[in-house]
mmCIF file of C-alpha atoms in Angstrom:
data_model
loop_
_atom_site.group_PDB
_atom_site.id
_atom_site.type_symbol
_atom_site.label_atom_id
_atom_site.label_comp_id
_atom_site.label_asym_id
_atom_site.label_seq_id
_atom_site.Cartn_x
_atom_site.Cartn_y
_atom_site.Cartn_z
ATOM 1 C CA MET C 1 -25.433 150.609 54.854
ATOM 2 C CA ILE C 2 -26.928 147.520 53.270
ATOM 3 C CA ASN C 3 -24.802 145.751 50.715
ATOM 4 C CA ARG C 4 -27.156 145.325 47.775
ATOM 5 C CA THR C 5 -24.762 143.372 45.605
ATOM 6 C CA LEU C 6 -23.505 139.834 45.767
ATOM 7 C CA SER C 7 -19.900 139.500 46.871
ATOM 8 C CA ARG C 8 -17.496 137.620 44.616
ATOM 9 C CA GLY C 9 -17.154 134.978 47.315
ATOM 10 C CA THR C 10 -20.910 134.438 47.440
ATOM 11 C CA ILE C 11 -21.214 134.185 43.661
ATOM 12 C CA ALA C 12 -18.304 131.735 43.520
ATOM 13 C CA ALA C 13 -19.785 129.571 46.266
ATOM 14 C CA LEU C 14 -23.223 129.508 44.647
ATOM 15 C CA ALA C 15 -21.782 128.789 41.222
ATOM 16 C CA THR C 16 -19.682 125.937 42.613
ATOM 17 C CA ALA C 17 -22.655 124.397 44.396
ATOM 18 C CA THR C 18 -24.896 124.579 41.357
ATOM 19 C CA ALA C 19 -22.197 123.342 39.003
ATOM 20 C CA VAL C 20 -21.724 120.247 41.154
ATOM 21 C CA ALA C 21 -25.473 119.670 41.133
ATOM 22 C CA VAL C 22 -25.556 119.638 37.342
ATOM 23 C CA LEU C 23 -23.534 116.420 37.145
ATOM 24 C CA SER C 24 -25.908 113.484 37.007
ATOM 25 C CA PRO C 25 -25.073 110.159 38.706
ATOM 26 C CA ALA C 26 -24.819 108.561 35.263
ATOM 27 C CA ALA C 27 -22.265 111.132 34.135
ATOM 28 C CA GLN C 28 -20.219 110.668 37.295
ATOM 29 C CA ALA C 29 -20.259 106.890 36.897
ATOM 30 C CA ALA C 30 -19.237 106.880 33.233
ATOM 31 C CA PRO C 31 -15.772 105.497 32.445
ATOM 32 C CA ALA C 32 -13.076 108.109 32.039
ATOM 33 C CA ALA C 33 -12.491 107.093 28.422
ATOM 34 C CA ALA C 34 -16.172 107.638 27.607
ATOM 35 C CA ARG C 35 -16.220 111.059 29.271
ATOM 36 C CA THR C 36 -13.205 112.218 27.290
ATOM 37 C CA ALA C 37 -14.239 110.745 23.945
ATOM 38 C CA PRO C 38 -14.581 113.236 21.068
ATOM 39 C CA VAL C 39 -18.117 114.531 20.474
ATOM 40 C CA ALA C 40 -17.569 115.917 16.977
ATOM 41 C CA HIS C 41 -19.675 113.176 15.446
ATOM 42 C CA THR C 42 -22.611 114.208 17.643
ATOM 43 C CA ALA C 43 -22.399 117.831 16.499
ATOM 44 C CA ALA C 44 -22.097 116.714 12.888
ATOM 45 C CA ALA C 45 -25.294 114.700 13.269
ATOM 46 C CA LEU C 46 -27.262 117.850 14.120
ATOM 47 C CA PRO C 47 -29.235 119.548 11.345
ATOM 48 C CA ALA C 48 -27.565 122.651 9.933
ATOM 49 C CA HIS C 49 -30.593 124.944 10.319
ATOM 50 C CA LEU C 50 -34.175 125.027 11.515
ATOM 51 C CA THR C 51 -36.917 124.715 8.901
ATOM 52 C CA VAL C 52 -40.527 125.881 9.012
ATOM 53 C CA ASP C 53 -41.902 122.330 8.727
ATOM 54 C CA GLY C 54 -39.401 121.047 11.267
ATOM 55 C CA TYR C 55 -40.271 123.791 13.748
ATOM 56 C CA GLN C 56 -43.991 123.148 13.437
ATOM 57 C CA ALA C 57 -43.353 119.441 14.078
ATOM 58 C CA TYR C 58 -41.251 120.401 17.121
ATOM 59 C CA LEU C 59 -44.099 122.535 18.499
ATOM 60 C CA LYS C 60 -46.571 119.655 18.115
ATOM 61 C CA LYS C 61 -44.165 117.393 19.981
ATOM 62 C CA ASN C 62 -44.097 119.975 22.790
ATOM 63 C CA TRP C 63 -47.802 120.775 22.609
ATOM 64 C CA ALA C 64 -48.374 120.809 26.385
ATOM 65 C CA LYS C 65 -45.178 122.755 27.113
ATOM 66 C CA GLY C 66 -46.095 125.927 25.296
ATOM 67 C CA GLY C 67 -46.147 124.467 21.807
ATOM 68 C CA ARG C 68 -49.884 124.953 21.307
ATOM 69 C CA GLU C 69 -49.839 128.715 21.991
ATOM 70 C CA THR C 70 -46.609 129.236 20.059
ATOM 71 C CA SER C 71 -47.901 127.298 17.059
ATOM 72 C CA ALA C 72 -51.048 129.423 16.892
ATOM 73 C CA ALA C 73 -48.984 132.634 16.961
ATOM 74 C CA PHE C 74 -46.335 131.306 14.555
ATOM 75 C CA LYS C 75 -48.942 130.402 11.942
ATOM 76 C CA LYS C 76 -50.116 134.029 11.862
ATOM 77 C CA LEU C 77 -46.705 135.242 10.680
ATOM 78 C CA THR C 78 -46.000 135.882 7.015
ATOM 79 C CA PRO C 79 -43.706 133.419 5.183
ATOM 80 C CA ALA C 80 -40.883 135.983 5.330
ATOM 81 C CA GLN C 81 -41.422 136.518 9.065
ATOM 82 C CA LYS C 82 -41.395 132.766 9.704
ATOM 83 C CA LYS C 83 -37.980 132.471 8.052
ATOM 84 C CA LYS C 84 -36.608 135.402 10.049
ATOM 85 C CA PHE C 85 -38.156 133.960 13.223
ATOM 86 C CA LEU C 86 -36.148 130.763 12.774
ATOM 87 C CA LEU C 87 -32.961 132.686 11.983
ATOM 88 C CA HIS C 88 -33.397 134.613 15.246
ATOM 89 C CA LEU C 89 -33.932 131.369 17.185
ATOM 90 C CA GLU C 90 -30.634 129.916 16.021
ATOM 91 C CA ASP C 91 -28.685 133.170 16.466
ATOM 92 C CA ARG C 92 -26.322 132.572 19.390
ATOM 93 C CA LYS C 93 -25.659 136.312 19.748
ATOM 94 C CA ILE C 94 -29.308 136.936 20.596
ATOM 95 C CA TYR C 95 -29.360 134.325 23.354
ATOM 96 C CA LEU C 96 -26.088 135.726 24.717
ATOM 97 C CA ALA C 97 -27.758 139.144 24.816
ATOM 98 C CA LEU C 98 -30.434 137.784 27.169
ATOM 99 C CA HIS C 99 -28.872 139.154 30.346
ATOM 100 C CA ASN C 100 -29.549 141.959 32.793
ATOM 101 C CA THR C 101 -28.822 143.293 36.287
ATOM 102 C CA VAL C 102 -31.602 145.090 38.142
ATOM 103 C CA LYS C 103 -32.296 146.454 41.616
ATOM 104 C CA GLY C 104 -35.497 147.404 43.374
ATOM 105 C CA ASN C 105 -37.659 147.299 46.463
ATOM 106 C CA VAL C 106 -39.346 144.126 47.677
ATOM 107 C CA GLY C 107 -43.090 144.484 47.272
ATOM 108 C CA HIS C 108 -42.815 146.425 44.004
ATOM 109 C CA ARG C 109 -42.827 144.918 40.521
ATOM 110 C CA LEU C 110 -40.004 145.611 38.094
ATOM 111 C CA HIS C 111 -40.494 145.261 34.330
ATOM 112 C CA THR C 112 -37.945 146.232 31.666
ATOM 113 C CA VAL C 113 -37.950 145.677 27.909
ATOM 114 C CA ASN C 114 -34.799 145.957 25.791
ATOM 115 C CA ASN C 115 -35.142 145.940 22.014
ATOM 116 C CA TYR C 116 -32.379 143.797 20.515
ATOM 117 C CA ASN C 117 -33.629 144.712 17.061
ATOM 118 C CA GLN C 118 -36.991 145.492 15.448
ATOM 119 C CA ASP C 119 -38.075 141.842 15.778
ATOM 120 C CA VAL C 120 -36.587 140.718 19.098
ATOM 121 C CA GLN C 121 -37.255 141.937 22.637
ATOM 122 C CA LEU C 122 -35.428 140.882 25.797
ATOM 123 C CA VAL C 123 -37.646 141.234 28.862
ATOM 124 C CA THR C 124 -36.820 141.232 32.581
ATOM 125 C CA ASP C 125 -39.475 140.851 35.290
ATOM 126 C CA VAL C 126 -39.155 140.732 39.064
ATOM 127 C CA THR C 127 -42.176 140.256 41.305
ATOM 128 C CA SER C 128 -42.039 140.031 45.086
ATOM 129 C CA ARG C 129 -44.287 139.922 48.109
ATOM 130 C CA ILE C 130 -44.212 139.304 51.850
ATOM 131 C CA ALA C 131 -46.946 137.040 53.208
ATOM 132 C CA GLY C 132 -48.935 137.670 56.352
ATOM 133 C CA ASP C 133 -47.932 134.371 58.033
ATOM 134 C CA LYS C 134 -46.157 134.225 61.394
ATOM 135 C CA VAL C 135 -42.664 134.196 59.853
ATOM 136 C CA ALA C 136 -43.520 136.832 57.192
ATOM 137 C CA THR C 137 -42.404 134.633 54.295
ATOM 138 C CA ALA C 138 -40.988 136.608 51.386
ATOM 139 C CA THR C 139 -41.182 135.275 47.815
ATOM 140 C CA LEU C 140 -39.273 136.745 44.867
ATOM 141 C CA ASN C 141 -39.578 135.695 41.219
ATOM 142 C CA PHE C 142 -36.926 136.747 38.701
ATOM 143 C CA THR C 143 -37.729 136.039 35.039
ATOM 144 C CA ALA C 144 -35.829 136.660 31.802
ATOM 145 C CA THR C 145 -37.682 136.242 28.502
ATOM 146 C CA GLU C 146 -36.744 136.376 24.824
ATOM 147 C CA ARG C 147 -39.601 137.394 22.523
ATOM 148 C CA ILE C 148 -39.645 137.319 18.726
ATOM 149 C CA TYR C 149 -42.467 139.235 17.029
ATOM 150 C CA GLY C 150 -44.026 139.394 20.500
ATOM 151 C CA ILE C 151 -43.943 135.592 20.880
ATOM 152 C CA PRO C 152 -42.140 134.304 24.022
ATOM 153 C CA VAL C 153 -39.644 131.644 22.945
ATOM 154 C CA THR C 154 -37.502 131.270 26.070
ATOM 155 C CA THR C 155 -38.565 132.118 29.627
ATOM 156 C CA GLU C 156 -36.224 131.355 32.538
ATOM 157 C CA THR C 157 -37.353 131.959 36.126
ATOM 158 C CA VAL C 158 -35.722 131.499 39.507
ATOM 159 C CA THR C 159 -37.926 131.791 42.601
ATOM 160 C CA VAL C 160 -36.670 132.117 46.171
ATOM 161 C CA SER C 161 -38.819 132.012 49.329
ATOM 162 C CA PHE C 162 -37.522 132.676 52.836
ATOM 163 C CA GLU C 163 -38.504 133.643 56.357
ATOM 164 C CA THR C 164 -38.051 137.289 57.300
ATOM 165 C CA ARG C 165 -39.238 137.148 60.891
ATOM 166 C CA GLY C 166 -37.763 135.231 63.816
ATOM 167 C CA HIS C 167 -34.596 135.111 65.884
ATOM 168 C CA ALA C 168 -32.797 132.276 64.091
ATOM 169 C CA LYS C 169 -29.591 133.473 62.429
ATOM 170 C CA ASN C 170 -30.019 131.080 59.490
ATOM 171 C CA LYS C 171 -33.683 131.128 58.482
ATOM 172 C CA ASN C 172 -35.380 128.611 56.202
ATOM 173 C CA ALA C 173 -35.028 129.369 52.499
ATOM 174 C CA HIS C 174 -36.106 127.518 49.372
ATOM 175 C CA ALA C 175 -35.496 128.003 45.651
ATOM 176 C CA LYS C 176 -36.982 126.571 42.470
ATOM 177 C CA VAL C 177 -36.683 127.149 38.729
ATOM 178 C CA THR C 178 -39.359 127.360 36.047
ATOM 179 C CA LEU C 179 -38.635 127.010 32.342
ATOM 180 C CA LYS C 180 -40.700 127.568 29.227
ATOM 181 C CA ASN C 181 -38.609 126.924 26.127
ATOM 182 C CA VAL C 182 -39.975 126.653 22.598
ATOM 183 C CA ASN C 183 -36.671 127.544 20.959
ATOM 184 C CA ALA C 184 -35.954 124.461 18.875
ATOM 185 C CA ALA C 185 -32.372 125.614 18.308
ATOM 186 C CA ILE C 186 -31.359 124.905 21.923
ATOM 187 C CA ALA C 187 -32.198 122.489 24.703
ATOM 188 C CA LEU C 188 -32.184 124.214 28.096
ATOM 189 C CA LYS C 189 -31.464 122.641 31.463
ATOM 190 C CA ALA C 190 -31.087 124.192 34.907
ATOM 191 C CA SER C 191 -28.942 122.961 37.753
ATOM 192 C CA LYS C 192 -30.575 122.238 41.080
ATOM 193 C CA PRO C 193 -31.284 125.712 42.498
ATOM 194 C CA THR C 194 -29.723 126.782 45.780
ATOM 195 C CA ALA C 195 -31.093 129.063 48.494
ATOM 196 C CA VAL C 196 -29.087 130.406 51.428
ATOM 197 C CA SER C 197 -30.429 132.769 54.094
ATOM 198 C CA LYS C 198 -28.055 134.238 56.659
ATOM 199 C CA GLY C 199 -29.132 137.050 58.911
ATOM 200 C CA THR C 200 -30.808 139.709 56.769
ATOM 201 C CA ILE C 201 -29.398 138.504 53.431
ATOM 202 C CA THR C 202 -30.870 135.740 51.255
ATOM 203 C CA ASN C 203 -29.436 134.422 47.986
ATOM 204 C CA GLY C 204 -31.059 132.146 45.419
ATOM 205 C CA ALA C 205 -29.270 130.867 42.310
ATOM 206 C CA THR C 206 -29.219 128.409 39.437
ATOM 207 C CA VAL C 207 -27.084 127.680 36.369
ATOM 208 C CA TRP C 208 -28.635 127.349 32.905
ATOM 209 C CA THR C 209 -26.989 125.322 30.141
ATOM 210 C CA ALA C 210 -28.138 125.810 26.559
ATOM 211 C CA THR C 211 -27.108 122.883 24.358
ATOM 212 C CA PRO C 212 -27.289 123.490 20.580
ATOM 213 C CA GLN C 213 -29.790 121.467 18.559
ATOM 214 C CA VAL C 214 -28.673 122.899 15.200
ATOM 215 C CA ARG C 215 -25.146 123.530 13.968
ATOM 216 C CA ALA C 216 -25.947 127.139 13.107
ATOM 217 C CA PHE C 217 -26.223 128.018 16.804
ATOM 218 C CA GLY C 218 -22.585 127.138 17.467
ATOM 219 C CA LYS C 219 -21.258 126.105 20.866
ATOM 220 C CA LYS C 220 -23.241 125.837 24.085
ATOM 221 C CA VAL C 221 -24.007 128.777 26.369
ATOM 222 C CA VAL C 222 -23.945 128.730 30.181
ATOM 223 C CA LYS C 223 -25.657 131.411 32.276
ATOM 224 C CA ASP C 224 -25.794 132.203 35.989
ATOM 225 C CA GLN C 225 -29.127 133.435 37.328
ATOM 226 C CA LEU C 226 -29.007 134.938 40.819
ATOM 227 C CA ILE C 227 -31.351 136.877 43.066
ATOM 228 C CA GLN C 228 -30.474 138.472 46.400
ATOM 229 C CA ALA C 229 -32.744 140.066 48.969
ATOM 230 C CA ALA C 230 -31.906 142.172 52.012
ATOM 231 C CA ILE C 231 -34.732 142.551 54.522
ATOM 232 C CA THR C 232 -33.870 144.867 57.423
ATOM 233 C CA LYS C 233 -35.558 147.350 59.718
ATOM 234 C CA THR C 234 -34.497 150.184 57.425
ATOM 235 C CA GLY C 235 -35.552 148.712 54.079
ATOM 236 C CA LYS C 236 -36.404 145.770 51.846
ATOM 237 C CA PHE C 237 -34.270 145.489 48.718
ATOM 238 C CA PHE C 238 -33.489 143.020 45.951
ATOM 239 C CA ASN C 239 -30.697 142.632 43.431
ATOM 240 C CA ALA C 240 -31.234 140.266 40.471
ATOM 241 C CA ARG C 241 -28.875 139.316 37.667
ATOM 242 C CA LEU C 242 -28.621 136.974 34.710
ATOM 243 C CA THR C 243 -25.069 136.780 33.340
ATOM 244 C CA ASN C 244 -23.117 134.748 30.797
ATOM 245 C CA ARG C 245 -20.169 132.716 31.994
#
């Protein structure tokens, strides 16, 4: 029987590797006193809430990173909807609710939509395919999206590609992350993604850190995004999960 779930040991190893990757050389080189200095003054310097004018200015600043499309959709909302839109953006509980665990067959698309409330939808997508090259390269994309009034505000994707054909025990595997974030309440950053392929099992992972940009959001949020594939003679399966730490 194929184990379709990640073992605790695998998750711990991937989380450790990605956590180490998050530390920048500058952070590692900083004096100990600087690293342990209080950061309360930084949080206090943040604005308390998002404003309509401030959000529109933020979108213009991020015009080429999704700001143009979001601005066009945002302007079509009523004044009341715009205010609620911003309240949803800075609601930490909504971002915490952006999580899911799904299973399926490689080669078939998976699409789920969970309604957080009447305004907010949390969407999970997994697409996968196996190429016709000599090593039958498999590629899986796992995406989690938060939508408000149908407008995507945060889209986090981890992609893993790996060889499925050949006699090598440890086949080549690669991972990358893709981010589209127009949520002005948080800044999002991913650790360097990892990809490990051993035998018939391949794992890809990254760690997302959401740093508040307004005081209303509260403290930061850290998420693990993992995707596992098992390609054997008896089947081709995937297991994908986005979880809060």
